Amino acid sequence: MNTTIRKIGNSEGVILPKEILDHLNLKAGDQLEIVETSKGIALQPVDDSFERQMEAARQVMDKYKVALQKLAE
């Protein structure tokens, strides 16, 4: 499949065909990581599971701040 680099505001971008988005279960707002390879670039979905886990840990630490401080003594 071919696509063209297009002017988008002050930037330039590539529009991904709907078939590719559907096949990869991607939608507007999803983040992609750009990886430079020896043959060019590759796009892959960002794995945000670590960030979600860290956010959950922060919430627990905020909720039990006093208890965790006591345990640390």
mmCIF file of C-alpha atoms in Angstrom:
data_model
loop_
_atom_site.group_PDB
_atom_site.id
_atom_site.type_symbol
_atom_site.label_atom_id
_atom_site.label_comp_id
_atom_site.label_asym_id
_atom_site.label_seq_id
_atom_site.Cartn_x
_atom_site.Cartn_y
_atom_site.Cartn_z
ATOM 1 C CA MET A 1 0.000 0.000 0.000
ATOM 2 C CA ASN A 2 1.308 3.480 -0.824
ATOM 3 C CA THR A 3 0.469 6.809 0.753
ATOM 4 C CA THR A 4 1.663 10.394 0.354
ATOM 5 C CA ILE A 5 3.170 12.809 2.869
ATOM 6 C CA ARG A 6 0.705 15.701 3.164
ATOM 7 C CA LYS A 7 0.812 19.178 4.636
ATOM 8 C CA ILE A 8 -1.200 19.314 7.871
ATOM 9 C CA GLY A 9 -1.137 22.805 9.380
ATOM 10 C CA ASN A 10 2.512 23.720 9.992
ATOM 11 C CA SER A 11 3.524 20.052 9.957
ATOM 12 C CA GLU A 12 3.500 17.193 7.530
ATOM 13 C CA GLY A 13 1.934 13.803 8.046
ATOM 14 C CA VAL A 14 0.812 10.536 6.583
ATOM 15 C CA ILE A 15 -2.817 9.458 6.472
ATOM 16 C CA LEU A 16 -3.263 5.774 7.254
ATOM 17 C CA PRO A 17 -5.878 3.920 5.217
ATOM 18 C CA LYS A 18 -9.002 2.770 7.068
ATOM 19 C CA GLU A 19 -8.275 -0.869 6.159
ATOM 20 C CA ILE A 20 -4.930 -0.733 7.995
ATOM 21 C CA LEU A 21 -6.467 0.983 11.030
ATOM 22 C CA ASP A 22 -9.247 -1.609 11.199
ATOM 23 C CA HIS A 23 -6.812 -4.512 10.775
ATOM 24 C CA LEU A 24 -4.598 -3.221 13.620
ATOM 25 C CA ASN A 25 -7.566 -2.163 15.775
ATOM 26 C CA LEU A 26 -6.371 1.463 15.859
ATOM 27 C CA LYS A 27 -8.464 4.615 16.053
ATOM 28 C CA ALA A 28 -8.027 8.386 16.190
ATOM 29 C CA GLY A 29 -6.195 9.363 19.372
ATOM 30 C CA ASP A 30 -4.184 6.140 19.671
ATOM 31 C CA GLN A 31 -0.444 6.706 19.977
ATOM 32 C CA LEU A 32 2.116 5.180 17.648
ATOM 33 C CA GLU A 33 5.837 4.835 18.225
ATOM 34 C CA ILE A 34 8.095 5.658 15.277
ATOM 35 C CA VAL A 35 11.029 3.265 14.987
ATOM 36 C CA GLU A 36 13.850 3.922 12.551
ATOM 37 C CA THR A 37 15.031 0.750 10.837
ATOM 38 C CA SER A 38 17.696 -0.011 8.249
ATOM 39 C CA LYS A 39 14.945 -0.006 5.602
ATOM 40 C CA GLY A 40 13.160 3.172 6.701
ATOM 41 C CA ILE A 41 10.638 3.655 9.491
ATOM 42 C CA ALA A 42 8.132 1.422 11.214
ATOM 43 C CA LEU A 43 5.071 2.472 13.194
ATOM 44 C CA GLN A 44 3.904 0.418 16.141
ATOM 45 C CA PRO A 45 1.274 0.974 18.818
ATOM 46 C CA VAL A 46 2.607 2.391 22.086
ATOM 47 C CA ASP A 47 2.402 -0.068 24.964
ATOM 48 C CA ASP A 48 1.060 2.095 27.778
ATOM 49 C CA SER A 49 0.540 -0.750 30.272
ATOM 50 C CA PHE A 50 3.570 0.334 32.360
ATOM 51 C CA GLU A 51 2.299 3.907 32.608
ATOM 52 C CA ARG A 52 -1.169 2.648 33.646
ATOM 53 C CA GLN A 53 0.426 0.460 36.338
ATOM 54 C CA MET A 54 2.477 3.391 37.625
ATOM 55 C CA GLU A 55 -0.629 5.583 37.798
ATOM 56 C CA ALA A 56 -2.430 2.885 39.815
ATOM 57 C CA ALA A 57 0.574 2.653 42.165
ATOM 58 C CA ARG A 58 0.602 6.448 42.622
ATOM 59 C CA GLN A 59 -3.082 6.402 43.554
ATOM 60 C CA VAL A 60 -2.514 3.659 46.152
ATOM 61 C CA MET A 61 0.492 5.507 47.579
ATOM 62 C CA ASP A 62 -1.519 8.737 47.838
ATOM 63 C CA LYS A 63 -4.430 6.952 49.508
ATOM 64 C CA TYR A 64 -2.248 5.120 52.060
ATOM 65 C CA LYS A 65 0.490 7.762 52.456
ATOM 66 C CA VAL A 66 0.392 7.854 56.270
ATOM 67 C CA ALA A 67 0.361 4.059 56.628
ATOM 68 C CA LEU A 68 3.274 3.697 54.205
ATOM 69 C CA GLN A 69 5.252 6.344 56.111
ATOM 70 C CA LYS A 70 4.665 4.449 59.358
ATOM 71 C CA LEU A 71 5.761 1.179 57.761
ATOM 72 C CA ALA A 72 8.931 2.840 56.450
ATOM 73 C CA GLU A 73 10.054 3.822 59.980
#
